[in-house]
PDB file of C-alpha atoms in Angstrom:
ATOM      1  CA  UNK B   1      13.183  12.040   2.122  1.00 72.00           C
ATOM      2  CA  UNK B   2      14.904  12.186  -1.358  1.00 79.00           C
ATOM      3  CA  UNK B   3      16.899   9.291   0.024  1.00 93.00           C
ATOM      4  CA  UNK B   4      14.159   7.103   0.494  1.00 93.00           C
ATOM      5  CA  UNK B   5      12.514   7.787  -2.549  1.00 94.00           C
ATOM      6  CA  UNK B   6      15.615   6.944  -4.637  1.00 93.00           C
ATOM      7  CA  UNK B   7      15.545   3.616  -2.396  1.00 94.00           C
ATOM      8  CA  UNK B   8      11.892   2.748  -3.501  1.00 97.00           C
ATOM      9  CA  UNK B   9      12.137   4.263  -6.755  1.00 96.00           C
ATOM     10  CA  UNK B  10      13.787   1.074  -8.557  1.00 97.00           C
ATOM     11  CA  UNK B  11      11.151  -0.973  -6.889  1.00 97.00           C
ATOM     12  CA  UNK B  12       8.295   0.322  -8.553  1.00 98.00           C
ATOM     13  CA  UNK B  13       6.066  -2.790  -9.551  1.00 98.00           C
ATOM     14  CA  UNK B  14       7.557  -4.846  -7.299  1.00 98.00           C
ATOM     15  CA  UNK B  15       5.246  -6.267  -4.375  1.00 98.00           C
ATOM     16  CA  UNK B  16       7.567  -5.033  -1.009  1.00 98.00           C
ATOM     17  CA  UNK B  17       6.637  -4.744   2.774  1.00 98.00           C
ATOM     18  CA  UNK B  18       6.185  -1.058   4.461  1.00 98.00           C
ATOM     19  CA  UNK B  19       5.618  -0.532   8.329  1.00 98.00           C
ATOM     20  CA  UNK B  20       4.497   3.058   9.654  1.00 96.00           C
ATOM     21  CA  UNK B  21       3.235   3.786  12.966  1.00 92.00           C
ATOM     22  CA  UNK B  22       0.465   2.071  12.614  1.00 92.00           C
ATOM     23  CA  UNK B  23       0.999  -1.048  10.460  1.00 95.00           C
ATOM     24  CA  UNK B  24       2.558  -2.767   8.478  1.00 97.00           C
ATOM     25  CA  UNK B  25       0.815  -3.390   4.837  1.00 97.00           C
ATOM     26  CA  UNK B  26       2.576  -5.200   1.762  1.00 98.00           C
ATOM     27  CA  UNK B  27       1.398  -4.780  -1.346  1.00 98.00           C
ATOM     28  CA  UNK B  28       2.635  -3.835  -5.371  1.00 98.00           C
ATOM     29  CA  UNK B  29       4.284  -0.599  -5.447  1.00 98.00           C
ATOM     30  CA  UNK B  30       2.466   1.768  -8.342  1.00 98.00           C
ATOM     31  CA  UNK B  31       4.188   4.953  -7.870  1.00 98.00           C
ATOM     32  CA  UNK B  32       6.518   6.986  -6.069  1.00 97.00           C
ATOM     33  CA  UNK B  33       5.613  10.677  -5.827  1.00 96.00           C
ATOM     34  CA  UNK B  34       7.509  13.894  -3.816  1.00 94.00           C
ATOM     35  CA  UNK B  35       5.849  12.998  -0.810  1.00 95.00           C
ATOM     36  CA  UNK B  36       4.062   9.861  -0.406  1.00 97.00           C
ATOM     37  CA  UNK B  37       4.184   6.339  -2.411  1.00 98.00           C
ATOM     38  CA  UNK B  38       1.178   4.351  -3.962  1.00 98.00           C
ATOM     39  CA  UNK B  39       0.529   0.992  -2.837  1.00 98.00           C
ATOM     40  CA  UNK B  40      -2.108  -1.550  -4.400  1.00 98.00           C
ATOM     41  CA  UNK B  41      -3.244  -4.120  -2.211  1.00 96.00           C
ATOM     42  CA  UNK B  42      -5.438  -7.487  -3.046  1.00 95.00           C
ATOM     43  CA  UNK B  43      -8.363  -4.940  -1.933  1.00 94.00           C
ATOM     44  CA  UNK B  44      -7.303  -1.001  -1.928  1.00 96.00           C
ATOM     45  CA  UNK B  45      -4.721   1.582  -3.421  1.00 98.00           C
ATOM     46  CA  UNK B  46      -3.120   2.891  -0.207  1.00 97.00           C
ATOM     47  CA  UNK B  47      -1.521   6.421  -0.506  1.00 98.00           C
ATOM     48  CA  UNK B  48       1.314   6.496   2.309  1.00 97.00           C
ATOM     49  CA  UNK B  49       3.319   9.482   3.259  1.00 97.00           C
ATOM     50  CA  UNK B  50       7.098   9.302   3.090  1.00 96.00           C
ATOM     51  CA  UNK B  51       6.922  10.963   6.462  1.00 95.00           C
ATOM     52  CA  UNK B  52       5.400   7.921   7.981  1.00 96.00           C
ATOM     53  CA  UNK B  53       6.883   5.159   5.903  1.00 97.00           C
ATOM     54  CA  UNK B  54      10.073   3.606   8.932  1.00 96.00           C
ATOM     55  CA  UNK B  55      10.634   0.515   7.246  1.00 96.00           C
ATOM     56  CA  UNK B  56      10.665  -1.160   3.461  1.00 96.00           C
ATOM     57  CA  UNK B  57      11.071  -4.761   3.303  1.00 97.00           C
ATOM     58  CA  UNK B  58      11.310  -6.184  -0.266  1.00 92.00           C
TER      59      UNK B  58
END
């Protein structure tokens, strides 16, 4: 996981693309934590577990 989190470190405040298992969302990216990444959409804040994250598109 440390690998992906220096991957979407850098793009902190940039809007990018993540799919999990269940969807895929895009949004601005607020804040990368240990274990899960902040996400602001046009409506929400989504708080996304590394675990689940299996694709960043930027």
């Amino acid at each position: 996981m440390w690998q992906l989190r220096s991957i979407l470190s850098p793009l902190e405040g940039m809007t990018i693309d993540i799919t999990t298992e269940f969807s895929t969302v895009s949004g601005i990216l607020i804040e990368v934590k240990a274990d899960y990444i902040v996400l602001r959409t046009t409506a929400d804040l989504l708080y996304i577990p590394l675990a689940s994250i299996k694709s960043v598109a930027y």
